[in-house]
Short mmCIF file of C-alpha atoms in Angstrom, two decimals:
data_model
loop_
_atom_site.label_atom_id
_atom_site.label_comp_id
_atom_site.label_asym_id
_atom_site.label_seq_id
_atom_site.Cartn_x
_atom_site.Cartn_y
_atom_site.Cartn_z
CA MET X 879 -59.94 -15.48 -10.13
CA PRO X 880 -61.67 -18.78 -9.64
CA ARG X 881 -59.75 -21.98 -10.45
CA ALA X 882 -60.70 -23.96 -13.37
CA GLN X 883 -61.53 -27.60 -12.65
CA GLY X 884 -58.19 -29.61 -12.99
CA ASP X 885 -56.15 -26.45 -13.22
CA ALA X 886 -53.50 -26.67 -10.43
CA ALA X 887 -51.94 -23.33 -11.30
CA GLY X 888 -55.25 -21.53 -10.61
CA VAL X 889 -55.38 -19.47 -13.85
CA ARG X 890 -55.50 -21.28 -17.28
CA GLY X 891 -52.31 -20.74 -19.24
CA GLY X 892 -50.32 -19.04 -16.51
CA PRO X 893 -48.63 -19.41 -13.15
CA ALA X 894 -50.64 -19.25 -9.92
CA GLY X 895 -51.51 -15.62 -9.15
CA ALA X 896 -50.65 -14.32 -12.65
CA ARG X 897 -52.90 -11.74 -14.23
CA MET X 898 -54.47 -13.00 -17.43
CA ARG X 899 -56.58 -11.48 -19.98
CA LEU X 900 -58.12 -13.61 -22.71
CA GLY X 901 -55.64 -16.36 -21.79
CA VAL X 902 -52.65 -14.00 -22.12
CA PRO X 903 -50.45 -12.74 -19.26
CA VAL X 904 -50.73 -8.95 -18.65
CA ALA X 905 -48.36 -6.59 -16.96
CA GLY X 906 -48.95 -5.81 -13.39
CA GLY X 907 -49.33 -7.98 -10.35
CA ARG X 908 -52.30 -9.16 -8.33
CA GLU X 909 -52.32 -5.74 -6.46
CA ASP X 910 -53.40 -4.08 -9.76
CA GLU X 911 -56.55 -6.26 -10.09
CA ALA X 912 -58.86 -4.20 -7.77
CA GLY X 913 -57.12 -0.93 -7.69
CA GLY X 914 -54.81 -1.84 -4.73
CA ALA X 915 -51.35 -0.59 -4.22
CA GLY X 916 -52.07 2.83 -6.01
CA GLY X 917 -53.60 1.29 -9.08
CA SER X 918 -57.23 1.63 -10.29
CA ALA X 919 -59.58 -1.14 -11.49
CA VAL X 920 -59.96 0.77 -14.80
CA GLY X 921 -56.12 1.22 -15.10
CA ALA X 922 -55.70 -2.54 -14.62
CA LEU X 923 -57.99 -3.21 -17.60
CA TRP X 924 -55.85 -1.12 -19.96
CA LYS X 925 -52.61 -2.72 -19.29
CA LYS X 926 -50.95 -4.14 -22.55
CA PRO X 927 -50.66 -7.85 -22.92
CA ILE X 928 -47.21 -9.42 -22.71
CA PHE X 929 -46.73 -11.49 -25.90
CA ARG X 930 -45.11 -11.50 -29.19
CA ARG X 931 -46.88 -11.09 -32.52
CA THR X 932 -46.88 -14.20 -34.70
CA LYS X 933 -45.91 -12.02 -37.59
CA PRO X 934 -43.23 -9.41 -36.90
CA THR X 935 -43.80 -6.13 -38.72
CA SER X 936 -41.38 -3.61 -39.92
CA MET X 937 -43.99 -1.00 -40.38
CA GLU X 938 -47.16 0.18 -38.55
CA LYS X 939 -50.08 -1.79 -39.56
CA LYS X 940 -52.95 -0.17 -41.40
CA TYR X 941 -56.51 -1.33 -40.28
CA PHE X 942 -59.46 -1.71 -42.71
CA PHE X 943 -63.19 -2.47 -42.00
CA VAL X 944 -64.32 -5.05 -44.51
CA ARG X 945 -67.93 -5.43 -45.43
CA LEU X 946 -69.53 -8.40 -47.10
CA ASN X 947 -72.75 -7.32 -48.77
CA PRO X 948 -74.98 -10.40 -49.70
CA SER X 949 -76.79 -10.75 -52.98
CA ARG X 950 -80.21 -10.47 -51.22
CA PRO X 951 -81.44 -9.18 -47.87
CA ASP X 952 -82.59 -12.67 -46.71
CA PHE X 953 -79.50 -14.38 -48.00
CA ALA X 954 -78.47 -15.75 -44.44
CA GLN X 955 -81.89 -17.35 -43.97
CA THR X 956 -82.43 -18.68 -47.57
CA MET X 957 -79.03 -19.96 -48.59
CA THR X 958 -79.11 -22.93 -50.92
CA PRO X 959 -76.85 -25.91 -50.02
CA GLU X 960 -74.33 -24.70 -52.71
CA GLU X 961 -74.37 -21.16 -51.27
CA PHE X 962 -73.97 -22.65 -47.74
CA SER X 963 -70.88 -24.54 -48.87
CA VAL X 964 -69.24 -21.39 -50.44
CA MET X 965 -69.98 -19.36 -47.21
CA ARG X 966 -68.37 -22.20 -45.12
CA ALA X 967 -65.25 -22.03 -47.39
CA HIS X 968 -65.37 -18.17 -46.95
CA SER X 969 -65.48 -18.57 -43.03
CA ASN X 970 -62.53 -21.05 -43.15
CA TYR X 971 -60.61 -18.61 -45.45
CA TRP X 972 -60.92 -15.77 -43.00
CA ARG X 973 -60.14 -18.06 -40.10
CA GLU X 974 -56.90 -18.80 -41.67
CA TRP X 975 -56.04 -15.19 -42.10
CA GLN X 976 -57.04 -14.64 -38.39
CA ALA X 977 -54.71 -17.51 -37.38
CA ARG X 978 -51.80 -15.70 -39.01
CA GLY X 979 -52.47 -12.56 -37.14
CA TYR X 980 -54.09 -10.34 -39.91
CA VAL X 981 -57.84 -10.49 -38.88
CA VAL X 982 -58.76 -8.79 -35.52
CA VAL X 983 -62.48 -9.86 -35.74
CA PHE X 984 -64.96 -11.17 -38.34
CA GLY X 985 -68.41 -12.51 -38.50
CA PRO X 986 -72.05 -11.75 -39.38
CA VAL X 987 -73.86 -8.62 -38.27
CA LEU X 988 -77.41 -9.36 -37.40
CA ASP X 989 -79.01 -6.08 -38.87
CA PRO X 990 -82.81 -6.27 -38.87
CA ALA X 991 -82.59 -4.71 -42.47
CA GLY X 992 -80.51 -7.71 -43.57
CA THR X 993 -77.55 -9.62 -42.25
CA PHE X 994 -74.19 -8.76 -43.68
CA GLY X 995 -70.56 -9.77 -42.85
CA MET X 996 -67.82 -7.60 -41.35
CA GLY X 997 -64.22 -7.95 -40.44
CA VAL X 998 -61.35 -5.74 -39.10
CA VAL X 999 -58.09 -6.60 -40.83
CA GLY X 1000 -54.61 -5.25 -40.13
CA VAL X 1001 -52.09 -5.17 -43.00
CA GLU X 1002 -48.89 -3.27 -43.83
CA GLU X 1003 -50.05 -2.15 -47.33
CA GLU X 1004 -53.54 -1.76 -48.80
CA GLU X 1005 -52.58 -4.12 -51.60
CA GLU X 1006 -52.58 -7.01 -49.21
CA ILE X 1007 -56.29 -6.37 -48.27
CA ARG X 1008 -57.19 -6.25 -52.02
CA LYS X 1009 -55.53 -9.58 -52.60
CA MET X 1010 -57.14 -11.15 -49.44
CA ILE X 1011 -60.58 -10.10 -50.77
CA GLU X 1012 -59.77 -11.37 -54.33
CA GLY X 1013 -59.01 -14.79 -52.84
CA ASP X 1014 -62.27 -14.89 -50.79
CA PRO X 1015 -64.57 -17.77 -52.03
CA ALA X 1016 -67.57 -15.58 -51.39
CA GLN X 1017 -66.75 -13.20 -54.20
CA ALA X 1018 -68.92 -15.29 -56.44
CA LEU X 1019 -72.02 -14.72 -54.21
CA THR X 1020 -71.47 -11.23 -52.64
CA ARG X 1021 -70.01 -7.90 -53.11
CA ILE X 1022 -67.17 -7.12 -50.69
CA GLU X 1023 -65.96 -3.61 -49.87
CA TYR X 1024 -63.37 -2.22 -47.49
CA PHE X 1025 -62.73 1.14 -45.79
CA PRO X 1026 -59.71 2.41 -43.99
CA MET X 1027 -59.92 2.85 -40.22
CA ARG X 1028 -58.16 5.09 -37.78
CA ALA X 1029 -57.41 2.14 -35.44
CA VAL X 1030 -56.77 2.65 -31.70
CA LEU X 1031 -55.05 -0.76 -31.18
CA GLY X 1032 -51.79 -1.50 -29.45
#
């Protein structure tokens, strides 16, 4: 792995020679990186990260696909300044949930038929996702729906 400028350890966020994925140390040594020492390159990609969740859970998380349906197909291109302000608050709202470890991913989907918002959220109880959506500032401008997922996340 190339060194980042000014990074004496050779890998940002970890000791020299440590395996990192998205800035998080992963199991396995350098011999796993290219399939050496009996490992495979594909196998090395699937090793679980070594870190603790920011929010300990007592139960298995339930994952939901959240879809934000704008009030008109060209909403993203024709937002008024007031609508833009609400959507900025909406984005900040979900960033806060992401920082707390609930949101896996969120953002706009650039569908040619009309841009819409999406997110994947992990909660312990469905009631949590309902309350998150109720608190979303974009409720005033859009229709937000969610669907349960059969998540394959570790």
